[in-house]
CSV table of C-alpha atoms in Angstrom, one decimal:
chain,number,residue,atom,x,y,z
A,256,LYS,CA,-28.9,-12.7,14.0
A,257,ALA,CA,-27.8,-14.6,10.8
A,258,GLY,CA,-24.4,-13.9,9.4
A,259,VAL,CA,-23.4,-13.2,5.8
A,260,THR,CA,-24.6,-16.1,3.6
A,261,GLN,CA,-22.8,-17.0,0.4
A,262,THR,CA,-24.0,-19.5,-2.1
A,263,PRO,CA,-23.0,-21.8,-3.5
A,264,ARG,CA,-20.2,-22.9,-1.2
A,265,TYR,CA,-18.3,-24.9,-3.8
A,266,LEU,CA,-18.5,-25.1,-7.5
A,267,ILE,CA,-16.6,-26.5,-10.4
A,268,LYS,CA,-16.7,-25.0,-13.9
A,269,THR,CA,-14.7,-25.3,-17.1
A,270,ARG,CA,-12.9,-22.7,-19.0
A,271,GLY,CA,-15.1,-20.4,-21.1
A,272,GLN,CA,-18.1,-20.9,-18.9
A,273,GLN,CA,-19.6,-18.2,-16.7
A,274,VAL,CA,-20.5,-18.3,-13.0
A,275,THR,CA,-22.8,-16.4,-10.7
A,276,LEU,CA,-22.2,-16.2,-7.0
A,277,SER,CA,-24.7,-14.9,-4.4
A,278,CYS,CA,-24.3,-13.0,-1.2
A,279,SER,CA,-26.9,-12.2,1.4
A,280,PRO,CA,-25.7,-9.6,3.9
A,281,ILE,CA,-26.4,-9.5,7.6
A,282,SER,CA,-29.9,-8.1,8.1
A,283,GLY,CA,-29.9,-4.4,8.1
A,284,HIS,CA,-26.5,-4.1,6.4
A,285,ARG,CA,-26.7,-2.2,3.2
A,286,SER,CA,-23.1,-2.3,1.9
A,287,VAL,CA,-21.7,-5.4,0.3
A,288,SER,CA,-18.1,-5.9,-0.9
A,289,TRP,CA,-16.5,-8.7,-2.7
A,290,TYR,CA,-12.9,-10.1,-2.5
A,291,GLN,CA,-11.0,-12.7,-4.4
A,292,GLN,CA,-8.5,-14.9,-2.5
A,293,THR,CA,-5.8,-16.9,-4.3
A,294,PRO,CA,-2.6,-18.4,-2.9
A,295,GLY,CA,-0.5,-16.3,-5.2
A,296,GLN,CA,-2.2,-12.9,-5.0
A,297,GLY,CA,-3.8,-13.1,-1.5
A,298,LEU,CA,-6.9,-11.2,-0.8
A,299,GLN,CA,-7.8,-8.6,-3.5
A,300,PHE,CA,-10.8,-6.3,-3.6
A,301,LEU,CA,-13.2,-6.7,-6.4
A,302,PHE,CA,-16.0,-4.2,-5.9
A,303,GLU,CA,-18.4,-2.7,-3.4
A,304,TYR,CA,-22.1,-2.0,-3.6
A,305,PHE,CA,-24.3,0.3,-1.6
A,306,SER,CA,-27.9,1.2,-2.4
A,307,GLU,CA,-27.8,-0.9,-5.6
A,308,THR,CA,-24.9,1.2,-6.9
A,309,GLN,CA,-21.3,0.2,-7.4
A,310,ARG,CA,-19.4,2.5,-5.2
A,311,ASN,CA,-15.8,1.2,-5.8
A,312,LYS,CA,-14.1,-1.2,-8.1
A,313,GLY,CA,-10.8,-3.0,-7.8
A,314,ASN,CA,-8.3,-3.7,-10.6
A,315,PHE,CA,-10.1,-6.7,-12.3
A,316,PRO,CA,-11.0,-7.1,-16.0
A,317,GLY,CA,-14.5,-6.5,-17.2
A,318,ARG,CA,-15.3,-10.2,-17.1
A,319,PHE,CA,-15.9,-9.6,-13.4
A,320,SER,CA,-19.2,-7.8,-12.7
A,321,GLY,CA,-21.7,-7.5,-10.0
A,322,ARG,CA,-25.0,-6.0,-8.9
A,323,GLN,CA,-27.0,-5.4,-5.8
A,324,PHE,CA,-30.7,-5.7,-5.4
A,325,SER,CA,-33.1,-3.6,-3.4
A,326,ASN,CA,-33.0,-6.0,-0.5
A,327,SER,CA,-29.2,-5.5,-0.4
A,328,ARG,CA,-28.5,-9.0,-1.6
A,329,SER,CA,-25.6,-9.0,-4.1
A,330,GLU,CA,-24.5,-11.2,-6.9
A,331,MET,CA,-21.2,-11.3,-8.8
A,332,ASN,CA,-20.7,-12.8,-12.2
A,333,VAL,CA,-17.6,-14.0,-13.9
A,334,SER,CA,-17.8,-14.6,-17.7
A,335,THR,CA,-15.5,-16.5,-19.9
A,336,LEU,CA,-13.8,-18.3,-17.0
A,337,GLU,CA,-10.1,-18.8,-17.0
A,338,LEU,CA,-8.0,-21.2,-15.0
A,339,GLY,CA,-6.7,-18.2,-13.0
A,340,ASP,CA,-10.1,-17.4,-11.8
A,341,SER,CA,-10.0,-20.4,-9.5
A,342,ALA,CA,-10.2,-18.9,-6.1
A,343,LEU,CA,-12.2,-18.4,-2.9
A,344,TYR,CA,-14.6,-15.5,-3.4
A,345,LEU,CA,-15.5,-13.8,-0.2
A,346,CYS,CA,-18.3,-11.4,0.5
A,347,ALA,CA,-18.4,-8.8,3.3
A,348,SER,CA,-21.3,-6.8,4.6
A,349,SER,CA,-21.4,-3.6,6.6
A,350,LEU,CA,-24.1,-1.3,7.9
A,351,ASN,CA,-22.9,1.6,5.8
A,352,PRO,CA,-19.8,1.9,3.8
A,353,GLY,CA,-16.6,3.2,5.4
A,354,GLN,CA,-17.9,3.4,9.0
A,355,GLY,CA,-16.9,1.7,12.2
A,356,LYS,CA,-15.9,-1.9,12.7
A,357,GLU,CA,-19.0,-3.6,11.4
A,358,LEU,CA,-17.5,-5.5,8.5
A,359,PHE,CA,-18.3,-9.1,8.5
A,360,PHE,CA,-17.4,-11.8,6.0
A,361,GLY,CA,-19.2,-14.9,4.8
A,362,GLU,CA,-17.7,-18.4,4.5
A,363,GLY,CA,-16.9,-17.8,0.8
A,364,SER,CA,-17.6,-19.5,-2.5
A,365,ARG,CA,-14.8,-21.8,-3.6
A,366,LEU,CA,-14.6,-21.8,-7.4
A,367,THR,CA,-12.5,-24.3,-9.3
A,368,VAL,CA,-12.0,-23.8,-13.0
A,369,LEU,CA,-10.9,-26.8,-15.0
B,111,ALA,CA,5.1,-0.3,-1.6
B,112,GLN,CA,2.9,-2.7,0.3
B,113,LYS,CA,0.2,-1.0,2.4
B,114,ILE,CA,0.0,-3.8,4.9
B,115,THR,CA,3.0,-5.9,5.8
B,116,GLN,CA,2.9,-9.0,7.9
B,117,THR,CA,6.5,-10.2,8.2
B,118,GLN,CA,5.8,-13.6,9.9
B,119,PRO,CA,4.7,-16.2,7.4
B,120,GLY,CA,4.3,-18.7,10.3
B,121,MET,CA,4.3,-18.7,14.1
B,122,PHE,CA,4.4,-21.6,16.5
B,123,VAL,CA,3.1,-21.3,20.1
B,124,GLN,CA,2.3,-23.6,22.9
B,125,GLU,CA,-1.1,-23.8,24.3
B,126,LYS,CA,-1.8,-21.3,27.1
B,127,GLU,CA,1.1,-19.1,26.0
B,128,ALA,CA,0.7,-15.6,24.6
B,129,VAL,CA,1.7,-14.8,21.1
B,130,THR,CA,2.1,-11.5,19.1
B,131,LEU,CA,1.4,-11.3,15.4
B,132,ASP,CA,3.1,-8.4,13.7
B,133,CYS,CA,1.5,-5.9,11.3
B,134,THR,CA,2.8,-2.6,9.9
B,135,TYR,CA,0.9,-0.4,7.6
B,136,ASP,CA,1.5,2.5,5.3
B,137,THR,CA,-0.9,5.3,4.7
B,138,SER,CA,-0.9,9.1,4.3
B,139,ASP,CA,-4.5,9.4,5.5
B,140,GLN,CA,-5.1,10.7,9.0
B,141,SER,CA,-8.3,8.7,9.3
B,142,TYR,CA,-8.1,4.9,8.9
B,143,GLY,CA,-9.2,1.7,10.5
B,144,LEU,CA,-7.2,-1.4,11.2
B,145,PHE,CA,-8.8,-4.8,11.4
B,146,TRP,CA,-7.6,-8.3,12.3
B,147,TYR,CA,-9.3,-11.4,10.9
B,148,LYS,CA,-8.9,-15.1,11.6
B,149,GLN,CA,-9.3,-17.5,8.8
B,150,PRO,CA,-9.6,-21.2,9.7
B,151,SER,CA,-9.3,-23.9,7.1
B,152,SER,CA,-13.0,-23.6,6.4
B,153,GLY,CA,-12.4,-20.3,4.7
B,154,GLU,CA,-14.6,-18.0,6.6
B,155,MET,CA,-13.0,-14.7,7.7
B,156,ILE,CA,-13.8,-14.2,11.3
B,157,PHE,CA,-13.6,-10.6,12.7
B,158,LEU,CA,-11.4,-10.4,15.7
B,159,ILE,CA,-10.6,-6.8,16.6
B,160,TYR,CA,-10.7,-3.2,15.2
B,161,GLN,CA,-8.7,-0.1,16.0
B,162,GLY,CA,-9.6,3.3,14.6
B,163,SER,CA,-6.8,5.8,14.0
B,164,TYR,CA,-8.2,8.3,16.4
B,165,ASP,CA,-8.8,5.7,19.2
B,166,GLU,CA,-6.5,6.6,22.1
B,167,GLN,CA,-6.9,3.3,23.9
B,168,ASN,CA,-5.7,0.0,22.5
B,169,ALA,CA,-8.6,-2.1,21.4
B,170,THR,CA,-9.3,-5.3,23.4
B,171,GLU,CA,-11.8,-8.1,22.7
B,172,GLY,CA,-11.6,-10.9,25.1
B,173,ARG,CA,-8.3,-12.7,24.7
B,174,TYR,CA,-7.4,-10.4,21.8
B,175,SER,CA,-5.7,-7.1,22.1
B,176,LEU,CA,-4.3,-4.8,19.5
B,177,ASN,CA,-1.0,-3.1,20.3
B,178,PHE,CA,-1.4,0.1,18.4
B,179,GLN,CA,1.7,2.3,17.9
B,180,LYS,CA,0.6,5.1,15.6
B,181,ALA,CA,4.0,6.8,15.2
B,182,ARG,CA,5.6,3.5,14.2
B,183,LYS,CA,2.5,2.6,12.0
B,184,SER,CA,2.3,-0.8,13.7
B,185,ALA,CA,-0.9,-2.7,14.8
B,186,ASN,CA,0.2,-5.9,16.3
B,187,LEU,CA,-2.3,-8.5,17.5
B,188,VAL,CA,-1.7,-10.1,20.9
B,189,ILE,CA,-3.5,-13.3,21.7
B,190,SER,CA,-3.3,-14.2,25.4
B,191,ALA,CA,-3.5,-17.8,26.6
B,192,SER,CA,-3.5,-19.5,23.2
B,193,GLN,CA,-5.9,-22.3,22.6
B,194,LEU,CA,-5.7,-25.2,20.1
B,195,GLY,CA,-8.6,-23.6,18.2
B,196,ASP,CA,-6.6,-20.5,17.6
B,197,SER,CA,-4.6,-22.4,14.9
B,198,ALA,CA,-5.5,-20.6,11.7
B,199,MET,CA,-4.4,-17.9,9.3
B,200,TYR,CA,-4.5,-14.4,10.6
B,201,PHE,CA,-4.9,-11.3,8.4
B,202,CYS,CA,-4.3,-7.7,9.2
B,203,ALA,CA,-6.2,-5.3,7.0
B,204,MET,CA,-6.7,-1.5,6.7
B,205,ARG,CA,-9.5,0.7,5.5
B,206,GLU,CA,-8.3,4.2,4.6
B,207,GLY,CA,-9.7,7.6,4.8
B,208,PHE,CA,-13.1,9.3,4.8
B,209,SER,CA,-13.8,7.9,1.4
B,210,GLY,CA,-17.0,6.3,2.5
B,211,TYR,CA,-15.9,3.0,1.1
B,212,SER,CA,-15.5,-0.2,3.0
B,213,THR,CA,-12.6,-1.4,0.9
B,214,LEU,CA,-10.0,-3.3,2.9
B,215,THR,CA,-6.4,-3.8,1.9
B,216,PHE,CA,-5.1,-7.0,3.4
B,217,GLY,CA,-1.6,-8.3,4.3
B,218,LYS,CA,-0.3,-11.7,3.2
B,219,GLY,CA,-1.3,-13.3,6.5
B,220,THR,CA,0.5,-15.2,9.3
B,221,MET,CA,-0.2,-18.9,9.9
B,222,LEU,CA,-0.4,-19.6,13.6
B,223,LEU,CA,0.0,-23.1,14.9
B,224,VAL,CA,-0.8,-23.8,18.5
B,225,SER,CA,0.6,-27.0,19.9
B,226,PRO,CA,-0.6,-28.9,23.0
């Protein structure tokens, strides 16, 4: 079956703009979580969604937001972009939150902020 | 304190040799899960192996095995018969508790280079 699909794969924005990233989970998976990966901070948890509800949130400013749709697809949005938001944004999906080893990642969306 | 510690920034191994990547973790929860992921230069995080805290047997997945020592809070990844395609970053991660969340805490990673 198809894996986790993230779009777009690459994008370039300028400071002050906003960006929306999309994640389609593995078919049947209902939980989607987002991570930011930077060389300095490594992999950091952003938020997790299940049944269209945000279940957990990492320590990021309010400029970072997300949502999940009824088909489990998720989007995350970053407003008022800063240079430090340049990162690889990874999405992971699982069948249900907090269970088992079914936790698979997409290829990521690489954001560059100029 | 760091919850996941990977002390080896980089490791070199020759093709066909075995290699162990170290991971220690810190949690007060009795129930937790430990994951290893491989990240090639393309960026995708590829799931390798999982160990639950209550699993009595060490996990194995093909050439990958997890040396789980609960008392020492260590979960080392062993790759047998290394291949050139194993060159990548390797991350150890932990999911804690019965919180019902899928949140993972990651280590800083180990870069593995496999030479011919």
